[in-house]
Short mmCIF file of C-alpha atoms and ligand atoms in Angstrom, two decimals:
data_model
loop_
_atom_site.label_atom_id
_atom_site.label_comp_id
_atom_site.label_asym_id
_atom_site.label_seq_id
_atom_site.Cartn_x
_atom_site.Cartn_y
_atom_site.Cartn_z
CA UNK A 243 14.98 41.14 -49.54
CA UNK A 244 15.58 38.48 -46.55
CA UNK A 245 18.37 39.22 -43.85
CA UNK A 246 21.53 37.82 -45.97
CA UNK A 247 23.91 34.86 -43.84
CA UNK A 248 26.87 36.96 -44.96
CA UNK A 249 28.38 40.16 -46.17
CA UNK A 250 30.78 40.05 -49.18
CA UNK A 251 29.57 43.40 -50.90
CA UNK A 252 27.71 45.70 -50.34
CA UNK A 253 25.14 44.30 -52.86
CA UNK A 254 23.85 41.67 -50.16
CA UNK A 255 21.83 45.11 -48.27
CA UNK A 256 18.94 46.52 -48.54
CA UNK A 257 17.28 50.50 -47.48
CA UNK A 258 16.11 48.31 -44.82
CA UNK A 259 19.00 47.27 -43.07
CA UNK A 260 21.18 49.95 -43.82
CA UNK A 261 17.93 51.49 -41.47
CA UNK A 262 17.90 48.83 -38.81
CA UNK A 263 21.68 48.08 -38.48
CA UNK A 264 21.96 52.28 -38.52
CA UNK A 265 18.77 52.82 -35.48
CA UNK A 266 20.93 49.52 -33.76
CA UNK A 267 24.11 51.52 -34.35
CA UNK A 268 22.57 54.02 -32.34
CA UNK A 269 21.66 52.19 -29.42
CA UNK A 270 24.79 50.29 -30.01
CA UNK A 271 26.66 54.48 -28.79
CA UNK A 272 24.14 54.46 -26.28
CA UNK A 273 25.26 51.40 -24.50
CA UNK A 274 29.39 51.92 -24.66
CA UNK A 275 29.04 55.28 -22.86
CA UNK A 276 26.57 54.34 -20.18
CA UNK A 277 28.22 50.08 -19.11
CA UNK A 278 30.09 50.35 -21.66
CA UNK A 279 29.40 46.79 -22.84
CA UNK A 280 26.19 44.22 -22.75
CA UNK A 281 26.11 40.54 -22.93
CA UNK A 282 24.21 40.70 -26.24
CA UNK A 283 26.68 37.97 -27.48
CA UNK A 284 28.01 36.05 -24.96
CA UNK A 285 29.44 33.00 -25.32
CA UNK A 286 29.58 33.38 -29.26
CA UNK A 287 32.93 33.52 -31.16
CA UNK A 288 34.77 35.09 -34.08
CA UNK A 289 37.42 34.59 -35.58
CA UNK A 290 39.29 37.74 -37.95
CA UNK A 291 41.37 36.32 -40.24
CA UNK A 292 43.90 38.97 -42.00
CA UNK A 293 45.57 38.77 -44.84
CA UNK A 294 46.85 42.61 -45.64
CA UNK A 295 47.46 45.35 -42.95
CA UNK A 296 44.47 46.77 -40.59
CA UNK A 297 44.11 48.88 -37.86
CA UNK A 298 41.05 50.09 -37.45
CA UNK A 299 39.13 47.74 -39.05
CA UNK A 300 40.25 44.02 -37.14
CA UNK A 301 40.59 46.24 -33.70
CA UNK A 302 37.09 47.98 -34.36
CA UNK A 303 35.75 44.29 -34.84
CA UNK A 304 37.17 42.79 -32.37
CA UNK A 305 36.16 45.01 -29.91
CA UNK A 306 32.90 45.01 -30.85
CA UNK A 307 32.82 41.58 -30.42
CA UNK A 308 34.13 42.38 -26.71
CA UNK A 309 31.96 45.44 -26.25
CA UNK A 310 29.15 42.71 -27.31
CA UNK A 311 30.49 40.13 -24.38
CA UNK A 312 31.76 38.12 -27.07
CA UNK A 313 35.06 36.40 -27.35
CA UNK A 314 37.61 36.74 -30.53
CA UNK A 315 40.21 34.63 -32.00
CA UNK A 316 41.98 35.94 -34.10
CA UNK A 317 44.84 35.68 -37.12
CA UNK A 318 46.81 39.64 -37.55
CA UNK A 319 49.43 38.40 -40.39
CA UNK A 320 47.24 35.62 -41.67
CA UNK A 321 49.46 35.71 -44.68
CA UNK A 322 52.15 34.48 -43.26
CA UNK A 323 50.79 33.52 -39.89
CA UNK A 324 47.77 30.86 -40.79
CA UNK A 325 47.73 28.11 -42.69
CA UNK A 326 47.97 29.71 -46.00
CA UNK A 327 51.46 30.00 -46.08
CA UNK A 328 52.23 26.27 -46.06
CA UNK A 329 50.04 25.99 -49.38
CA UNK A 330 46.65 25.31 -47.35
CA UNK A 331 43.69 26.43 -49.61
CA UNK A 332 41.02 29.20 -48.33
CA UNK A 333 38.38 26.58 -48.96
CA UNK A 334 39.82 24.69 -45.70
CA UNK A 335 40.62 27.69 -44.01
CA UNK A 336 37.00 28.82 -43.87
CA UNK A 337 35.76 25.08 -42.61
CA UNK A 338 38.49 25.04 -40.01
CA UNK A 339 38.31 28.16 -38.78
CA UNK A 340 34.42 27.92 -39.08
CA UNK A 341 33.87 24.60 -36.88
CA UNK A 342 35.11 26.74 -34.14
CA UNK A 343 34.34 29.92 -34.26
CA UNK A 344 30.22 30.96 -35.01
CA UNK A 345 31.55 33.97 -37.21
CA UNK A 346 34.99 34.92 -39.48
CA UNK A 347 35.92 38.47 -40.98
CA UNK A 348 37.99 38.52 -43.45
CA UNK A 349 40.06 40.32 -45.09
CA UNK A 350 42.26 39.33 -48.10
CA UNK A 351 44.34 40.70 -51.35
CA UNK A 352 42.61 39.04 -53.55
CA UNK A 353 38.51 40.27 -55.57
CA UNK A 354 36.40 37.43 -54.19
CA UNK A 355 38.26 35.90 -51.79
CA UNK A 356 35.45 36.63 -49.08
CA UNK A 357 32.57 35.41 -51.53
CA UNK A 358 35.19 31.59 -52.29
CA UNK A 359 34.83 32.06 -48.27
CA UNK A 360 31.07 33.09 -47.77
CA UNK A 361 30.58 29.70 -50.71
CA UNK A 362 32.03 26.90 -48.64
CA UNK A 363 31.06 28.56 -45.15
CA UNK A 364 28.79 27.07 -42.38
CA UNK A 365 28.61 30.25 -40.57
CA UNK A 366 28.70 34.03 -41.73
CA UNK A 367 31.29 35.64 -43.93
CA UNK A 368 32.50 39.09 -43.49
CA UNK A 369 33.81 40.74 -46.32
CA UNK A 370 36.41 43.57 -44.21
CA UNK A 371 38.12 43.87 -47.95
CA UNK A 372 39.68 41.39 -50.40
CA UNK A 373 42.15 43.46 -52.87
CA UNK A 374 40.82 46.30 -54.09
CA UNK A 375 36.72 45.72 -55.05
CA UNK A 376 35.16 46.02 -51.37
CA UNK A 377 34.43 47.07 -48.11
CA UNK A 378 31.10 46.35 -47.14
CA UNK A 379 30.78 47.10 -43.42
CA UNK A 380 33.42 50.68 -44.53
CA UNK A 381 29.83 51.97 -46.40
CA UNK A 382 27.86 51.03 -43.59
CA UNK A 383 30.12 53.85 -41.21
CA UNK A 384 30.30 55.53 -44.17
CA UNK A 385 26.43 56.44 -44.60
CA UNK A 386 25.90 55.50 -40.52
CA UNK A 387 27.94 58.80 -39.80
CA UNK A 388 26.55 60.48 -42.73
CA UNK A 389 23.65 60.65 -41.27
CA UNK A 390 24.68 61.25 -37.28
CA UNK A 391 25.97 64.50 -38.54
CA UNK A 392 24.02 65.90 -41.28
CA UNK A 393 20.77 64.05 -39.90
CA UNK A 394 20.43 62.29 -43.86
CA UNK A 395 22.17 61.16 -47.22
CA UNK A 396 18.71 61.17 -49.23
CA UNK A 397 19.47 63.89 -51.65
CA UNK A 398 22.96 64.77 -51.38
CA UNK A 399 25.76 65.86 -52.85
CA UNK A 400 28.31 64.73 -52.44
CA UNK A 401 32.44 64.32 -54.13
CA UNK A 402 34.49 60.93 -53.92
CA UNK A 403 38.11 61.87 -54.09
CA UNK A 404 41.07 60.71 -55.09
CA UNK A 405 42.20 56.75 -55.86
CA UNK A 406 38.59 55.64 -57.34
CA UNK A 407 40.50 53.01 -59.24
CA UNK A 408 41.85 51.15 -56.47
CA UNK A 409 39.96 52.48 -53.42
CA UNK A 410 37.40 49.49 -52.57
CA UNK A 411 35.86 51.54 -50.03
CA UNK A 412 34.01 53.59 -52.63
CA UNK A 413 33.23 51.07 -54.60
CA UNK A 414 31.28 49.80 -51.83
CA UNK A 415 29.33 53.60 -51.21
CA UNK A 416 29.22 53.95 -54.55
CA UNK A 417 26.70 50.68 -55.02
CA UNK A 418 25.07 51.43 -51.34
CA UNK A 419 24.62 54.99 -51.76
CA UNK A 420 22.22 53.54 -55.31
CA UNK A 421 19.44 52.42 -51.91
CA UNK A 422 18.69 56.30 -51.64
CA UNK A 423 17.02 58.51 -53.84
CA UNK A 424 18.76 62.24 -55.33
CA UNK A 425 21.83 61.61 -53.98
CA UNK A 426 24.60 63.38 -56.80
CA UNK A 427 28.07 62.87 -57.19
CA UNK A 428 31.40 63.96 -58.24
CA UNK A 429 33.90 61.15 -59.14
CA UNK A 430 36.85 63.48 -58.74
CA UNK A 431 40.30 62.35 -59.70
CA UNK A 432 43.28 62.45 -62.75
CA UNK A 433 42.67 59.74 -65.76
CA UNK A 434 44.59 57.18 -64.24
CA UNK A 435 42.88 56.13 -61.03
CA UNK A 436 39.56 56.54 -61.93
CA UNK A 437 36.96 55.06 -60.80
CA UNK A 438 36.03 51.39 -62.27
CA UNK A 439 33.71 50.76 -65.23
CA UNK A 440 31.96 48.52 -63.30
CA UNK A 441 30.72 50.98 -60.23
CA UNK A 442 30.05 53.31 -62.71
CA UNK A 443 27.20 50.78 -64.64
CA UNK A 444 26.07 50.51 -61.23
CA UNK A 445 25.57 53.75 -60.96
CA UNK A 446 24.02 55.09 -64.21
CA UNK A 447 21.49 51.43 -64.07
CA UNK A 448 20.65 52.79 -60.69
CA UNK A 449 20.04 56.11 -62.60
CA UNK A 450 22.80 57.53 -59.71
CA UNK A 451 23.42 61.46 -61.33
CA UNK A 452 27.46 61.23 -61.38
CA UNK A 453 29.57 63.30 -63.53
CA UNK A 454 33.84 62.40 -63.52
CA UNK A 455 35.66 65.06 -62.82
CA UNK A 456 39.61 66.85 -62.56
CA UNK A 457 39.15 69.66 -60.77
CA UNK A 458 38.82 69.48 -56.58
CA UNK A 459 38.41 73.09 -56.07
CA UNK A 460 35.81 73.68 -58.79
CA UNK A 461 33.49 71.94 -57.25
CA UNK A 462 34.52 72.21 -53.49
CA UNK A 463 31.69 74.15 -52.40
CA UNK A 464 28.85 72.47 -54.09
CA UNK A 465 28.95 69.79 -51.97
CA UNK A 466 27.91 68.11 -48.66
CA UNK A 467 30.23 66.03 -48.36
CA UNK A 468 34.42 65.53 -49.47
CA UNK A 469 34.77 61.77 -49.45
CA UNK A 470 38.51 62.42 -49.58
CA UNK A 471 41.02 58.27 -49.73
CA UNK A 472 44.51 57.58 -49.65
CA UNK A 473 45.58 56.23 -53.51
CA UNK A 474 46.20 53.21 -53.91
CA UNK A 475 50.63 52.57 -53.09
CA UNK A 476 50.73 48.96 -52.57
CA UNK A 477 48.24 48.36 -56.16
CA UNK A 478 49.87 50.32 -58.79
CA UNK A 479 51.83 47.84 -61.04
CA UNK A 480 54.77 50.29 -60.60
CA UNK A 481 56.12 52.41 -58.05
CA UNK A 482 56.13 55.39 -60.94
CA UNK A 483 52.70 54.78 -61.72
CA UNK A 484 52.26 55.81 -58.28
CA UNK A 485 53.97 59.20 -57.76
CA UNK A 486 52.14 59.98 -61.21
CA UNK A 487 49.01 59.68 -59.26
CA UNK A 488 49.25 61.05 -56.64
CA UNK A 489 49.72 63.68 -54.88
CA UNK A 490 47.24 65.71 -56.76
CA UNK A 491 44.37 66.61 -53.94
CA UNK A 492 45.60 68.12 -51.14
CA UNK A 493 42.33 69.47 -48.53
CA UNK A 494 44.12 71.70 -46.85
CA UNK A 495 43.12 75.23 -45.24
CA UNK A 496 42.42 76.67 -48.64
CA UNK A 497 40.21 74.21 -49.23
CA UNK A 498 38.39 73.95 -46.51
CA UNK A 499 37.64 77.95 -46.82
CA UNK A 500 35.72 77.55 -50.91
CA UNK A 501 33.58 74.17 -48.44
CA UNK A 502 29.82 75.06 -47.81
CA UNK A 503 29.60 75.83 -43.50
CA UNK A 504 27.92 72.34 -43.02
CA UNK A 505 29.37 70.93 -45.15
CA UNK A 506 31.25 67.59 -43.31
CA UNK A 507 35.02 66.03 -44.51
CA UNK A 508 35.13 62.22 -44.85
CA UNK A 509 38.25 59.18 -45.00
CA UNK A 510 38.57 55.79 -44.52
CA UNK A 511 41.91 56.42 -42.56
CA UNK A 512 44.57 55.49 -41.99
CA UNK A 513 45.65 59.06 -44.51
CA UNK A 514 49.63 60.00 -45.74
CA UNK A 515 49.60 63.28 -47.08
CA UNK A 516 45.53 64.14 -48.61
CA UNK A 517 44.50 65.52 -45.73
CA UNK A 518 47.41 68.36 -43.49
CA UNK A 519 47.06 67.79 -40.25
CA UNK A 520 45.37 71.96 -40.33
CA UNK A 521 41.73 70.97 -40.93
CA UNK A 522 41.05 68.14 -38.35
CA UNK A 523 40.24 70.80 -35.56
CA UNK A 524 38.55 72.22 -38.27
CA UNK A 525 34.10 70.76 -37.02
CA UNK A 526 33.73 69.87 -40.32
CA UNK A 527 36.19 67.54 -40.03
CA UNK A 528 34.47 64.31 -39.38
CA UNK A 529 36.91 61.65 -39.98
CA UNK A 530 38.24 60.50 -37.13
CA UNK A 531 33.86 60.80 -35.23
CA UNK A 532 33.73 58.54 -38.37
CA UNK A 533 36.26 56.73 -37.56
CA UNK A 534 34.79 55.71 -33.68
CA UNK A 535 31.10 54.48 -35.53
CA UNK A 536 33.10 52.51 -37.12
CA UNK A 537 33.02 50.07 -32.98
CA UNK A 538 29.12 50.42 -33.27
CA UNK A 539 28.14 49.94 -36.52
CA UNK A 540 30.41 46.68 -35.98
CA UNK A 541 28.49 46.11 -33.29
CA UNK A 542 25.58 46.46 -34.70
CA UNK A 543 26.11 44.10 -37.89
CA UNK A 544 27.65 40.83 -35.22
CA UNK A 545 23.85 41.47 -33.39
CA UNK A 546 22.38 40.82 -36.18
CA UNK A 547 24.36 38.18 -37.89
CA UNK A 548 25.50 36.26 -35.31
CA UNK A 549 23.36 36.41 -32.36
CA UNK A 550 21.38 32.83 -31.80
CA UNK A 551 17.80 33.54 -33.30
C1 LIG B 1182 40.62 50.89 -46.07
C2 LIG B 1182 41.40 49.56 -46.40
O1 LIG B 1182 41.89 49.12 -45.84
O2 LIG B 1182 40.02 50.12 -47.84
N1 LIG B 1182 41.18 51.74 -44.58
C3 LIG B 1182 40.03 50.97 -43.47
O3 LIG B 1182 39.38 49.91 -43.29
N2 LIG B 1182 38.84 52.43 -43.05
C4 LIG B 1182 40.68 52.32 -46.67
C5 LIG B 1182 42.46 52.25 -47.36
O4 LIG B 1182 43.38 51.60 -47.10
O5 LIG B 1182 42.94 53.53 -47.70
#
């Protein structure tokens, strides 16, 4: 696969690109630790367009760009504060912003928004979440974290837990996991939030072994990675449907007692009540380290997509 110009979907990456990005991310950790920043992207400008709320993703992209010596312009509430509010099409906004900046990071409430932008953009488009569809850069930092914590991804047993229907991070993660060998998945959810069927088809067609289960406690002792997710309140048709789906799986001290000594707990964050704060001090709770890794992985990605040849 040639190096992609955009990162719109997990399908844009191959194993070779993942491995290269993770080597670079490790080097970025060292840059930040020893010098704080570099000038790899000096003179380049990144635009961030966020039509949905964000803390980690937007800040880590913006700080990543700054730590690479580049500049950032952004709309953190683009739904109200960009010309979209006046009726401008996403395509026109893309053409304009792309004529000022060298790359655009976008989070949008509509599935397919980043792909629409990539179809007209002159500069790289990075999808930071499109509706309940995909969030490929989160999957990059999830995989980087697994490799960093456990030394490998190949051969691991993982449980993806919670809102597998609406959680875009687990969709991208499943796609990227097909690039690894012998990964076995437990998809843990109640019937109301089962994994999307298109994602299940991707897993089946690429030979990834998965099992859909609705009891977390029963399989917790089997896994190397427990990936918890938030029930995506904003994506349910009604508050009632959300209330029926939430609160089913809570990671607390009792659940941690079932987990293997070398297993790790991940979560894309933000958490609501699905991981009890009493778990935070457990060395297997890797979610804050995971969020921090977002900075290094996004520095690696920006260097790869935005550097002048
Ligand atoms: C996730 C998202 O926006 O999809 N957050 C993130 O980027 N780390 C997960 C979520 O909102 O639950």
